Coordinates of C-alpha atoms (C1' of nucleotides) in Angstrom, one line a residue:
Chain W
M1 CA -32.5 -67.5 21.7
V2 CA -35.7 -68.3 22.9
R3 CA -38.3 -66.1 22.3
R4 CA -40.4 -64.8 25.4
V5 CA -44.3 -64.5 25.1
S6 CA -45.9 -61.8 26.7
T7 CA -48.1 -63.2 29.7
R8 CA -50.3 -60.7 29.5
P9 CA -53.3 -61.1 27.5
R10 CA -53.2 -60.6 24.2
A11 CA -56.0 -58.3 21.9
P12 CA -58.4 -60.7 19.7
P13 CA -58.2 -60.6 16.4
G14 CA -60.6 -58.2 14.7
T15 CA -59.2 -55.7 16.9
G16 CA -55.4 -54.9 15.0
G17 CA -53.7 -57.1 17.5
A18 CA -52.1 -59.0 15.0
T19 CA -48.6 -57.6 14.2
P20 CA -46.5 -57.9 10.9
F21 CA -43.4 -57.4 13.2
P22 CA -41.6 -60.2 15.5
P23 CA -43.0 -59.7 19.0
G24 CA -39.7 -60.7 20.1
R25 CA -38.0 -58.5 22.8
W26 CA -34.9 -55.9 22.0
R27 CA -31.6 -56.5 24.2
R28 CA -32.0 -54.2 27.3
P29 CA -30.1 -51.6 27.6
P30 CA -28.2 -51.5 30.7
M31 CA -29.7 -49.1 33.0
V32 CA -26.7 -46.7 33.5
D33 CA -26.1 -43.4 32.3
L34 CA -24.1 -42.3 29.3
P35 CA -20.7 -40.8 29.6
P36 CA -21.0 -37.2 28.8
K37 CA -21.2 -36.3 25.3
E38 CA -19.2 -32.9 25.3
T39 CA -16.4 -34.2 27.2
Q40 CA -15.8 -37.6 26.4
F41 CA -17.5 -38.1 22.8
I42 CA -15.5 -41.4 22.1
D43 CA -16.8 -43.5 25.4
W44 CA -20.2 -41.9 24.4
Y45 CA -20.6 -42.7 21.5
L46 CA -19.6 -46.5 21.8
A47 CA -22.0 -46.6 24.4
V48 CA -24.8 -45.5 22.5
V49 CA -24.0 -47.5 19.8
E50 CA -24.2 -50.2 22.2
A51 CA -27.1 -49.2 24.5
A52 CA -29.2 -48.4 21.3
D53 CA -28.5 -52.5 19.8
L54 CA -27.3 -51.0 16.9
S55 CA -24.5 -53.1 16.5
D56 CA -23.1 -56.0 18.3
K57 CA -19.4 -55.8 19.2
R58 CA -18.5 -59.2 20.4
Y59 CA -18.0 -60.9 17.1
P60 CA -14.3 -62.3 17.5
V61 CA -12.8 -60.5 15.0
K62 CA -11.4 -57.0 14.8
G63 CA -13.2 -54.6 12.8
M64 CA -16.1 -56.8 12.0
N65 CA -19.0 -56.4 13.8
V66 CA -22.9 -58.1 13.6
W67 CA -25.6 -55.9 12.4
T68 CA -28.6 -56.3 15.1
R69 CA -32.2 -56.3 14.1
Y70 CA -32.6 -53.0 15.3
G71 CA -29.4 -51.7 13.4
M72 CA -30.2 -53.8 10.1
R73 CA -33.5 -51.5 9.9
A74 CA -31.3 -48.6 10.1
R75 CA -29.2 -49.7 7.3
R76 CA -31.8 -50.6 5.2
N77 CA -33.5 -47.6 5.7
L78 CA -30.1 -45.5 4.8
D79 CA -29.8 -47.8 1.9
A80 CA -33.3 -47.0 0.5
V81 CA -32.3 -43.3 0.5
L82 CA -28.6 -43.8 -1.3
V83 CA -30.4 -46.1 -4.1
R84 CA -33.4 -43.6 -4.2
E85 CA -31.4 -40.7 -5.0
I86 CA -28.3 -42.4 -7.4
E87 CA -31.1 -44.0 -9.5
A88 CA -32.6 -40.4 -9.8
T89 CA -29.3 -39.5 -11.9
G90 CA -29.8 -42.7 -14.2
S91 CA -27.6 -44.7 -12.0
E92 CA -27.9 -48.6 -12.5
A93 CA -27.2 -51.7 -10.0
V94 CA -24.6 -54.1 -11.0
E95 CA -22.7 -56.4 -8.6
F96 CA -19.2 -57.7 -9.2
P97 CA -17.2 -60.5 -7.4
A98 CA -15.4 -59.8 -3.9
L99 CA -12.3 -61.7 -4.7
I100 CA -9.6 -60.3 -7.8
P101 CA -6.5 -61.4 -9.2
Q102 CA -3.3 -60.2 -8.2
T103 CA -2.5 -58.9 -12.0
E104 CA -5.5 -57.2 -12.5
F105 CA -4.9 -55.4 -8.6
A106 CA -1.4 -54.7 -9.4
K107 CA -2.3 -52.7 -13.1
E108 CA -2.8 -48.9 -11.4
K109 CA 0.8 -48.1 -9.9
D110 CA -0.9 -45.6 -7.4
H111 CA -3.4 -47.7 -6.2
I112 CA -2.4 -50.7 -5.5
K113 CA 0.6 -48.6 -3.4
G114 CA -2.4 -46.9 -1.3
F115 CA -4.4 -50.2 -0.9
D116 CA -0.9 -52.6 -0.4
A117 CA -0.8 -52.3 3.5
Q118 CA -4.4 -53.1 4.0
V119 CA -5.5 -55.8 2.0
Y120 CA -6.5 -59.3 2.7
W121 CA -5.3 -62.2 0.8
V122 CA -6.9 -65.6 -0.6
T123 CA -3.7 -67.6 -1.0
R124 CA -5.4 -70.9 -0.8
G125 CA -8.0 -73.1 -2.5
G126 CA -8.5 -75.9 -0.5
L127 CA -5.7 -77.6 -0.1
S128 CA -3.6 -76.3 -3.1
E129 CA -1.9 -72.8 -3.1
L130 CA -3.3 -70.5 -5.7
D131 CA -1.7 -69.5 -8.8
V132 CA -2.7 -66.5 -8.5
P133 CA -3.4 -65.1 -5.7
L134 CA -6.4 -63.4 -4.9
V135 CA -7.4 -59.9 -3.5
L136 CA -10.5 -59.4 -1.1
R137 CA -11.6 -56.3 -2.6
P138 CA -10.6 -53.2 -0.8
T139 CA -12.6 -51.7 -3.4
S140 CA -13.9 -52.3 -6.5
E141 CA -11.8 -50.5 -8.9
T142 CA -9.8 -53.6 -10.3
A143 CA -12.5 -55.8 -10.2
M144 CA -14.6 -53.9 -12.6
Y145 CA -12.6 -51.8 -14.8
P146 CA -11.5 -55.3 -16.9
I147 CA -15.0 -55.7 -17.3
F148 CA -15.5 -52.1 -18.3
A149 CA -13.0 -52.5 -20.4
L150 CA -15.1 -55.3 -22.6
W151 CA -18.5 -53.1 -22.1
V152 CA -17.2 -50.3 -24.0
R153 CA -16.3 -50.0 -27.2
S154 CA -18.0 -47.3 -28.7
H155 CA -18.9 -43.9 -27.8
Q156 CA -22.2 -44.9 -27.9
D157 CA -22.0 -46.9 -25.0
L158 CA -21.1 -43.8 -22.8
P159 CA -21.6 -43.0 -20.2
L160 CA -21.3 -46.0 -18.6
T161 CA -23.1 -45.4 -14.9
V162 CA -23.2 -48.3 -12.5
Y163 CA -23.3 -48.6 -8.7
Q164 CA -23.1 -51.3 -6.0
I165 CA -23.7 -51.8 -2.3
V166 CA -21.4 -54.8 -1.1
N167 CA -18.8 -55.1 1.3
T168 CA -15.7 -54.4 1.1
F169 CA -12.2 -55.1 3.5
R170 CA -9.3 -53.5 4.3
Y171 CA -6.9 -54.5 6.8
E172 CA -7.6 -51.7 9.4
T173 CA -4.7 -51.3 11.6
K174 CA -5.5 -48.7 13.8
T175 CA -8.3 -49.2 16.8
T176 CA -11.7 -50.0 15.2
R177 CA -14.6 -48.6 16.0
P178 CA -18.3 -49.9 15.1
F179 CA -20.0 -47.5 11.9
V180 CA -16.6 -45.4 11.6
R181 CA -13.5 -47.4 11.3
I182 CA -13.9 -51.1 10.4
R183 CA -12.3 -54.2 8.8
E184 CA -15.5 -55.2 6.6
I185 CA -17.4 -52.1 4.9
H186 CA -21.0 -51.6 4.0
F187 CA -19.9 -50.0 1.1
F188 CA -21.9 -47.8 -1.7
E189 CA -19.9 -47.4 -4.9
E190 CA -20.8 -45.6 -8.1
H191 CA -18.2 -46.2 -11.0
T192 CA -19.0 -44.6 -14.1
C193 CA -16.7 -43.8 -17.1
Q194 CA -17.4 -40.7 -19.3
L195 CA -16.6 -39.4 -23.0
D196 CA -13.7 -36.8 -22.2
E197 CA -12.6 -35.0 -18.9
A198 CA -15.7 -32.3 -19.2
G199 CA -18.2 -35.4 -18.9
A200 CA -16.1 -36.6 -15.5
T201 CA -16.3 -33.2 -14.4
E202 CA -20.0 -33.0 -14.9
R203 CA -20.7 -36.4 -12.9
V204 CA -18.5 -35.3 -10.2
R205 CA -21.2 -32.4 -10.0
S206 CA -23.7 -34.1 -10.4
N207 CA -22.3 -36.7 -7.9
L208 CA -22.5 -33.6 -5.1
A209 CA -25.8 -32.5 -5.9
A210 CA -27.0 -35.9 -5.3
F211 CA -25.1 -36.2 -2.0
A212 CA -26.5 -33.2 -0.9
K213 CA -30.0 -34.4 -1.1
M214 CA -29.2 -37.9 0.6
A215 CA -27.5 -35.6 3.5
T216 CA -31.1 -33.5 3.8
A217 CA -32.7 -36.4 4.3
F218 CA -30.3 -37.8 7.0
A219 CA -30.3 -34.2 8.6
L220 CA -26.3 -34.3 8.3
P221 CA -24.5 -30.9 7.5
Y222 CA -21.2 -31.0 5.8
V223 CA -18.7 -29.3 3.7
A224 CA -17.7 -31.2 0.3
L225 CA -13.7 -30.3 0.5
R226 CA -11.3 -30.9 -2.5
R227 CA -8.5 -32.9 -0.9
P228 CA -4.8 -31.4 -1.4
E229 CA -2.7 -33.7 -3.7
W230 CA -1.2 -35.9 -0.4
D231 CA -4.5 -36.6 0.5
K232 CA -6.5 -37.6 -2.4
F233 CA -7.7 -41.0 -3.0
A234 CA -5.1 -43.4 -4.4
G235 CA -4.8 -43.1 -8.2
A236 CA -7.0 -40.3 -8.4
Y237 CA -6.7 -37.0 -10.5
Y238 CA -8.2 -35.4 -7.6
S239 CA -10.6 -36.3 -4.9
V240 CA -13.5 -34.7 -3.4
A241 CA -14.7 -35.4 0.0
F242 CA -17.4 -34.7 2.8
D243 CA -16.8 -34.0 6.1
T244 CA -19.2 -33.6 9.3
P245 CA -18.0 -31.8 12.4
V246 CA -18.4 -34.3 15.1
G247 CA -17.5 -33.4 18.8
A248 CA -14.6 -30.7 19.4
S249 CA -12.8 -30.1 16.5
R250 CA -13.3 -33.3 15.1
T251 CA -14.6 -34.1 11.9
L252 CA -15.9 -37.4 10.0
Q253 CA -15.4 -38.2 6.6
I254 CA -18.8 -39.4 5.1
G255 CA -18.3 -39.7 1.7
S256 CA -15.8 -39.1 -1.2
V257 CA -16.3 -38.6 -4.9
H258 CA -13.3 -39.1 -7.0
H259 CA -12.1 -37.8 -10.7
Y260 CA -9.8 -40.4 -12.0
R261 CA -9.3 -38.6 -15.7
E262 CA -7.9 -41.5 -17.4
N263 CA -5.7 -42.9 -14.6
F264 CA -7.4 -46.2 -14.4
S265 CA -8.8 -46.3 -17.7
V266 CA -5.4 -46.5 -19.5
P267 CA -3.9 -49.2 -17.7
Y268 CA -7.2 -51.4 -18.0
G269 CA -7.7 -50.8 -21.3
I270 CA -11.5 -48.8 -21.3
R271 CA -11.4 -47.7 -24.8
Y272 CA -13.8 -46.4 -27.3
E273 CA -13.8 -45.5 -30.5
A274 CA -15.1 -42.0 -30.7
A275 CA -17.6 -40.3 -33.7
D276 CA -14.8 -39.6 -35.9
G277 CA -13.2 -42.9 -35.9
S278 CA -10.2 -41.8 -33.3
A279 CA -9.7 -44.5 -30.3
K280 CA -9.9 -42.6 -26.9
F281 CA -9.5 -43.4 -23.2
A282 CA -12.6 -42.8 -20.9
H283 CA -12.4 -40.9 -17.8
Q284 CA -13.8 -41.9 -15.2
T285 CA -15.5 -41.1 -11.8
T286 CA -16.5 -42.4 -8.4
F287 CA -18.8 -41.8 -5.8
G288 CA -18.4 -44.0 -2.7
L289 CA -20.5 -43.9 1.1
S290 CA -20.5 -46.5 3.5
E291 CA -22.1 -46.8 6.9
R292 CA -20.0 -44.4 8.3
L293 CA -23.6 -42.1 7.5
L294 CA -24.8 -44.4 9.9
G295 CA -22.1 -43.5 12.6
A296 CA -22.5 -39.8 11.9
I297 CA -26.2 -39.8 12.1
V298 CA -25.3 -41.1 15.6
A299 CA -22.8 -38.8 16.4
V300 CA -24.4 -35.6 15.4
H301 CA -27.9 -36.4 16.1
G302 CA -27.2 -38.4 19.4
D303 CA -27.8 -36.5 23.3
Q304 CA -27.2 -37.4 26.9
K305 CA -30.1 -39.5 26.4
G306 CA -29.4 -42.2 23.3
A307 CA -29.4 -42.1 20.1
V308 CA -31.4 -39.8 17.5
F309 CA -32.9 -40.5 14.5
P310 CA -34.5 -38.7 11.9
S311 CA -38.0 -39.8 10.8
S312 CA -36.4 -41.1 7.4
I313 CA -34.4 -43.4 8.8
A314 CA -35.3 -44.5 12.0
P315 CA -35.6 -48.2 12.7
Y316 CA -39.3 -46.9 13.9
E317 CA -40.8 -43.9 13.4
V318 CA -43.3 -44.5 16.1
V319 CA -43.5 -46.6 19.6
V320 CA -47.2 -47.0 20.6
V321 CA -46.7 -48.1 24.8
P322 CA -49.9 -49.0 26.5
I323 CA -50.4 -47.7 29.7
P324 CA -52.1 -51.1 31.7
S325 CA -54.7 -50.2 34.0
A326 CA -55.4 -52.4 37.0
D327 CA -59.2 -51.8 36.7
A328 CA -59.6 -52.3 33.2
P329 CA -56.8 -54.4 32.2
D330 CA -57.8 -55.0 28.7
V331 CA -58.7 -51.5 27.6
P332 CA -55.3 -49.7 27.3
E333 CA -54.2 -53.1 25.1
R334 CA -56.7 -52.8 22.8
A335 CA -56.5 -49.1 21.9
A336 CA -52.8 -49.3 21.5
A337 CA -53.2 -52.3 19.2
E338 CA -55.5 -50.3 17.4
V339 CA -53.4 -47.2 17.7
A340 CA -50.7 -49.3 16.1
S341 CA -52.7 -51.0 13.2
R342 CA -54.1 -47.6 12.2
L343 CA -50.9 -46.3 11.2
R344 CA -49.4 -48.7 9.6
A345 CA -52.3 -49.1 7.5
A346 CA -51.0 -45.8 6.6
G347 CA -47.8 -46.6 5.9
R348 CA -45.9 -46.0 9.2
R349 CA -43.1 -48.0 10.2
V350 CA -44.5 -48.8 14.4
F351 CA -43.5 -50.7 17.1
L352 CA -46.4 -51.9 19.7
D353 CA -44.1 -52.2 23.1
E354 CA -46.2 -55.2 24.9
G355 CA -43.7 -56.0 26.9
P356 CA -44.1 -56.7 30.4
D357 CA -41.9 -54.1 31.6
R358 CA -43.5 -51.0 33.3
P359 CA -44.2 -47.6 30.9
G360 CA -41.3 -45.9 32.5
A361 CA -38.6 -48.2 31.6
K362 CA -40.1 -48.3 28.1
Y363 CA -39.7 -45.0 27.9
F364 CA -36.1 -44.5 28.5
R365 CA -35.4 -47.5 26.0
W366 CA -36.7 -45.6 23.5
E367 CA -35.7 -42.9 23.9
L368 CA -32.2 -44.5 24.4
R369 CA -32.9 -46.3 21.0
G370 CA -33.6 -42.5 19.4
V371 CA -37.2 -43.3 18.1
P372 CA -38.9 -40.4 16.9
L373 CA -41.8 -39.8 18.3
R374 CA -43.7 -42.5 21.3
L375 CA -47.9 -42.5 21.6
D376 CA -48.9 -43.2 25.1
V377 CA -52.4 -45.0 25.4
G378 CA -53.5 -45.5 28.3
R379 CA -57.3 -46.2 30.2
R380 CA -57.8 -42.1 29.7
E381 CA -56.6 -42.0 26.1
A382 CA -58.6 -45.3 25.4
E383 CA -62.0 -43.6 26.8
A384 CA -61.8 -40.3 24.8
G385 CA -60.5 -41.9 21.7
T386 CA -56.7 -40.2 21.4
A387 CA -53.4 -41.0 22.2
T388 CA -50.5 -38.7 24.1
A389 CA -48.0 -37.9 21.4
V390 CA -44.3 -37.7 22.9
D391 CA -41.5 -36.5 20.9
R392 CA -37.9 -37.6 21.2
Y393 CA -37.3 -34.1 22.6
G394 CA -40.2 -34.1 24.7
R395 CA -43.0 -32.2 23.2
K396 CA -46.4 -33.4 24.5
G397 CA -49.8 -32.8 23.0
P398 CA -52.7 -35.2 22.3
V399 CA -53.4 -36.6 18.7
A400 CA -57.1 -37.9 17.7
L401 CA -57.8 -41.5 16.9
A402 CA -59.7 -39.6 13.7
S403 CA -57.2 -37.6 12.6
L404 CA -54.2 -40.0 13.6
A405 CA -52.4 -40.8 10.3
A406 CA -51.9 -36.6 9.8
D407 CA -51.8 -35.8 13.3
V408 CA -48.5 -38.1 13.2
A409 CA -47.0 -36.6 10.2
R410 CA -47.6 -33.6 11.5
R411 CA -45.6 -34.2 14.6
L412 CA -42.8 -36.3 12.8
E413 CA -42.3 -32.8 10.2
E414 CA -42.2 -31.0 13.6
F415 CA -39.7 -33.2 15.0
D416 CA -37.4 -33.7 11.6
R417 CA -37.3 -29.9 11.3
T418 CA -36.0 -29.3 14.8
L419 CA -33.6 -32.2 14.7
A420 CA -32.4 -30.4 11.2
E421 CA -32.0 -26.9 13.2
R422 CA -30.3 -28.0 16.0
A423 CA -27.9 -29.9 13.6
R424 CA -27.4 -26.9 11.4
A425 CA -26.6 -24.5 14.6
A426 CA -24.1 -27.2 16.1
F427 CA -22.4 -27.2 12.5
T428 CA -22.1 -23.4 12.6
A429 CA -20.9 -23.1 15.5
S430 CA -18.1 -25.7 15.3
F431 CA -16.0 -23.3 13.1
A432 CA -13.6 -21.0 13.5
R433 CA -11.0 -18.8 11.3
A434 CA -7.3 -19.0 12.5
S435 CA -5.2 -16.2 11.3
T436 CA -1.5 -17.6 12.7
L437 CA -0.4 -21.1 13.0
D438 CA -0.7 -20.0 16.7
E439 CA -4.5 -19.7 17.0
L440 CA -4.2 -23.5 15.3
A441 CA -2.8 -25.2 18.8
G442 CA -5.0 -27.0 21.0
S443 CA -8.0 -25.5 18.7
T444 CA -11.7 -26.9 19.4
K445 CA -13.0 -25.6 16.3
I446 CA -12.8 -26.8 12.7
R447 CA -10.4 -24.0 11.9
V448 CA -10.8 -22.0 8.5
V449 CA -7.5 -20.8 7.3
A450 CA -6.0 -18.6 4.2
W451 CA -3.4 -20.9 2.3
C452 CA -1.3 -20.2 -0.4
G453 CA -1.7 -23.4 -2.5
Q454 CA 1.8 -24.9 -1.5
E455 CA 2.5 -28.4 0.3
E456 CA 4.9 -27.1 2.7
C457 CA 2.9 -24.7 3.8
G458 CA -0.1 -27.3 4.6
H459 CA 2.3 -29.4 6.3
R460 CA 3.1 -26.1 8.7
I461 CA -0.7 -25.8 9.1
E462 CA -1.0 -29.6 10.2
A463 CA 1.9 -29.8 12.6
A464 CA 0.9 -26.1 14.3
L465 CA -2.7 -28.0 14.8
D466 CA -1.5 -31.6 15.4
G467 CA -4.4 -32.3 13.0
A468 CA -5.1 -32.6 9.0
L469 CA -5.4 -30.2 6.5
L470 CA -8.8 -31.3 5.1
G471 CA -8.9 -29.3 1.8
T472 CA -10.4 -26.6 -0.1
P473 CA -14.3 -25.6 -0.2
E474 CA -16.1 -27.0 -3.4
E475 CA -18.6 -24.2 -2.5
A476 CA -19.3 -21.6 0.1
L477 CA -17.5 -21.2 3.5
P478 CA -19.8 -22.3 6.0
I479 CA -18.6 -19.4 8.1
D480 CA -18.0 -15.6 6.9
A481 CA -14.5 -15.8 7.6
G482 CA -13.4 -12.5 6.8
P483 CA -10.4 -11.3 4.2
L484 CA -8.7 -13.6 2.5
D485 CA -5.5 -11.7 2.8
R486 CA -2.6 -13.7 3.3
C487 CA -1.5 -17.7 4.1
V488 CA -1.9 -18.3 7.5
A489 CA 1.9 -20.4 7.3
C490 CA 3.9 -18.1 4.9
G491 CA 2.6 -15.1 5.3
R492 CA 2.5 -14.3 1.4
P493 CA -0.6 -12.8 -0.4
D494 CA -0.2 -14.9 -3.8
G495 CA -2.4 -17.9 -4.8
L496 CA -4.7 -17.7 -1.8
R497 CA -7.8 -20.0 -1.4
W498 CA -9.7 -21.2 1.9
A499 CA -8.8 -24.4 3.6
L500 CA -10.4 -26.4 6.8
A501 CA -8.0 -28.0 9.0
A502 CA -9.3 -30.4 11.7
H503 CA -8.6 -33.6 13.5
P504 CA -10.2 -36.3 11.3
L505 CA -12.0 -38.9 14.0
Chain N
rG1 C1' 8.0 -51.0 13.2
rG2 C1' 9.8 -48.7 18.8
rG3 C1' 7.7 -48.4 23.9
rA4 C1' 4.0 -48.1 27.8
rC5 C1' -0.2 -50.6 29.6
rU6 C1' -4.4 -53.7 30.5
rG7 C1' -7.2 -59.1 29.6
rU8 C1' -12.3 -61.6 35.8
rG9 C1' -20.2 -63.6 34.6
rG10 C1' -23.8 -61.1 28.6
rG11 C1' -22.1 -55.8 30.0
rG12 C1' -18.9 -53.1 33.7
rU13 C1' -16.5 -54.2 37.9
rA14 C1' -13.6 -55.4 43.1
rG15 C1' -9.8 -58.6 44.7
rC16 C1' -3.6 -58.6 42.6
rU17 C1' 0.9 -54.2 46.0
rU18 C1' 2.0 -58.6 50.7
rG19 C1' -0.1 -65.9 47.1
rG20 C1' -4.4 -68.6 51.7
rU21 C1' -9.6 -65.3 55.0
rC22 C1' -12.2 -66.6 47.0
rC23 C1' -16.0 -73.5 45.7
rA24 C1' -14.3 -64.9 43.9
rU25 C1' -17.5 -58.4 45.6
rC26 C1' -20.8 -55.4 43.8
rC27 C1' -24.0 -53.5 39.7
rU28 C1' -26.5 -54.5 35.4
rU29 C1' -28.0 -58.5 32.7
rC30 C1' -30.7 -63.1 32.1
rG31 C1' -34.8 -67.5 34.0
rG32 C1' -38.8 -68.1 37.6
rG33 C1' -42.6 -66.7 41.4
rG34 C1' -45.4 -62.8 43.8
rU35 C1' -47.0 -57.9 44.6
rU36 C1' -46.9 -53.7 40.9
rC37 C1' -47.9 -50.5 36.7
rG38 C1' -49.3 -42.4 33.8
rG39 C1' -41.1 -41.9 33.7
rG40 C1' -35.8 -46.6 35.1
rA41 C1' -40.6 -50.9 41.0
rC42 C1' -40.2 -54.2 45.2
rU43 C1' -39.0 -58.7 47.0
rC44 C1' -38.1 -64.1 47.2
rC45 C1' -35.7 -68.5 44.8
rG46 C1' -32.1 -69.2 40.5
rA47 C1' -28.2 -68.6 36.7
rG48 C1' -23.4 -66.8 35.1
rA49 C1' -16.4 -65.4 35.1
rC50 C1' -10.3 -65.4 36.9
rG51 C1' -7.6 -64.7 28.0
rC52 C1' -4.6 -69.0 26.8
rC53 C1' -0.3 -72.6 27.3
rA54 C1' 3.4 -73.8 30.9
rG55 C1' 6.2 -72.6 35.6
rU56 C1' 7.2 -71.8 40.9
rU57 C1' 4.7 -73.5 45.3
rC58 C1' 1.6 -77.1 50.2
rA59 C1' -1.8 -73.6 48.0
rA60 C1' -1.9 -68.9 41.7
rA61 C1' -7.4 -64.4 40.0
rU62 C1' -2.7 -63.0 42.5
rC63 C1' 4.1 -64.2 41.2
rU64 C1' 7.3 -65.7 36.9
rG65 C1' 7.8 -66.8 31.2
rG66 C1' 6.0 -67.1 26.7
rC67 C1' 1.3 -67.0 23.4
rC68 C1' -2.8 -64.4 22.0
rA69 C1' -6.3 -60.3 21.9
rG70 C1' -7.3 -55.4 23.6
rU71 C1' -6.2 -50.0 24.5
rC72 C1' -3.0 -45.6 24.4
rC73 C1' 1.7 -43.0 23.2
rC74 C1' 5.8 -42.1 19.3
rA75 C1' 7.7 -43.3 14.4

RNA sequence: GGGACUGUGGGGUAGCUUGGUCCAUCCUUCGGGGUUCGGGACUCCGAGACGCCAGUUCAAAUCUGGCCAGUCCCA
């Protein structure tokens, strides 16, 4: 594509006009209103992803979309948070190959059963049929564990704690949606080997704590739920998943942590010699995240004007918009370039929008794209040595050039605080208890129910809601649900625990 | 796996029932010119599409069949 160069005079060198960012344009969003988020959530979501230029879904393979420049900026910022938090817990990066021999893939019976229907196969190399067909990884247990068996020999090799961020592939048969249900997944996966079950349990706990920090950076409220037996990860001893509410009674799973016990280490021979000389199998855990996090950020924070990004992952934290002036043509441009330059020097991600569009058109575009803070610089500001700040929620005020970095930092903090408060309020409002099965039907809330733990009752709950029993909370309930008195399905008072039920997106 | 529906420029659409008035409508987008520029500017000129293959017919976006792709519902 040919990049258009502005016909407008550029700021001369030495005034901060030189930009380290490509001056190229972003694709223009269509000038149409978004569908209402409240009543047409899916349509709204798809329109925002498209209009905010996060992903190009026109790639001719279902469920495989193109990451745009703007979307990549968000993804890199998001990944940086994941890397920062997981490495803070001692995990180290590795990278395994994408292809797995069928013979290795088939070793853990439940695992292969769980993924059977959704793996891509490579059966030919050039013109020859392969003797052993290769699986394109849907997840990497079966790629890593034969090698883990070589790495782990002694208790001194444990714990083994590694992660990788790679693409995985799943032949999804249902309707695909950008970031949320796709066939090529941008996947973060941590795999660990521990001395024993207690060690693995401790790693699960550590992962829950790490995820709490990540979610804070994204301002995503969530519940950590232990999935019911019938919905745990294929091959797991148990699974804890993170769900965040999006839309009426809908939830999006944004991550999961699994305790494998010895389920994989036995078939893959991940065995070590303990201090007392005995041979033992490692206990394993995994922790998985994906670009669903980005989808959740769009879904949770976005509004009728478009996306809203927390500053931690916003492609640009600040966009600077010069307001042209007929009687002083160069003045606003130079002042705006100066503002952008100073903010970059202070480490901010800044876009200087020198494009030929009118200011109003730029405002709409950057609101659609979810930039936290806009700085307008016109003749008035240029003469006063200020800029006019407007955050994504429309709060407006002057910032002085002399205290620019500090003022911008303060406004971004305030923006992030508001973003988090709004998300928290919406989160809390999305739960409600159901004391009878009748209350579940047609529910527009995520339902908190008392459950006896029996599978039959679980399925009755799912049938009544026409949704899924998400699981039992690992931590405190998000709302005060009242007394835990009797099972919502069978009415018995034994073995009770809280459970959440909703419609997974 | 079973059923229903839908494929028209980059995005969204009108036209399809009753074949011809369609070298296909409108919005948006894209390229160029001019006037503009503090919340989606106006104007002039220009660009861009009937999913694929066959069939019926003087004539197919429109009817028929197959295929491909997608959406929804049910198992």
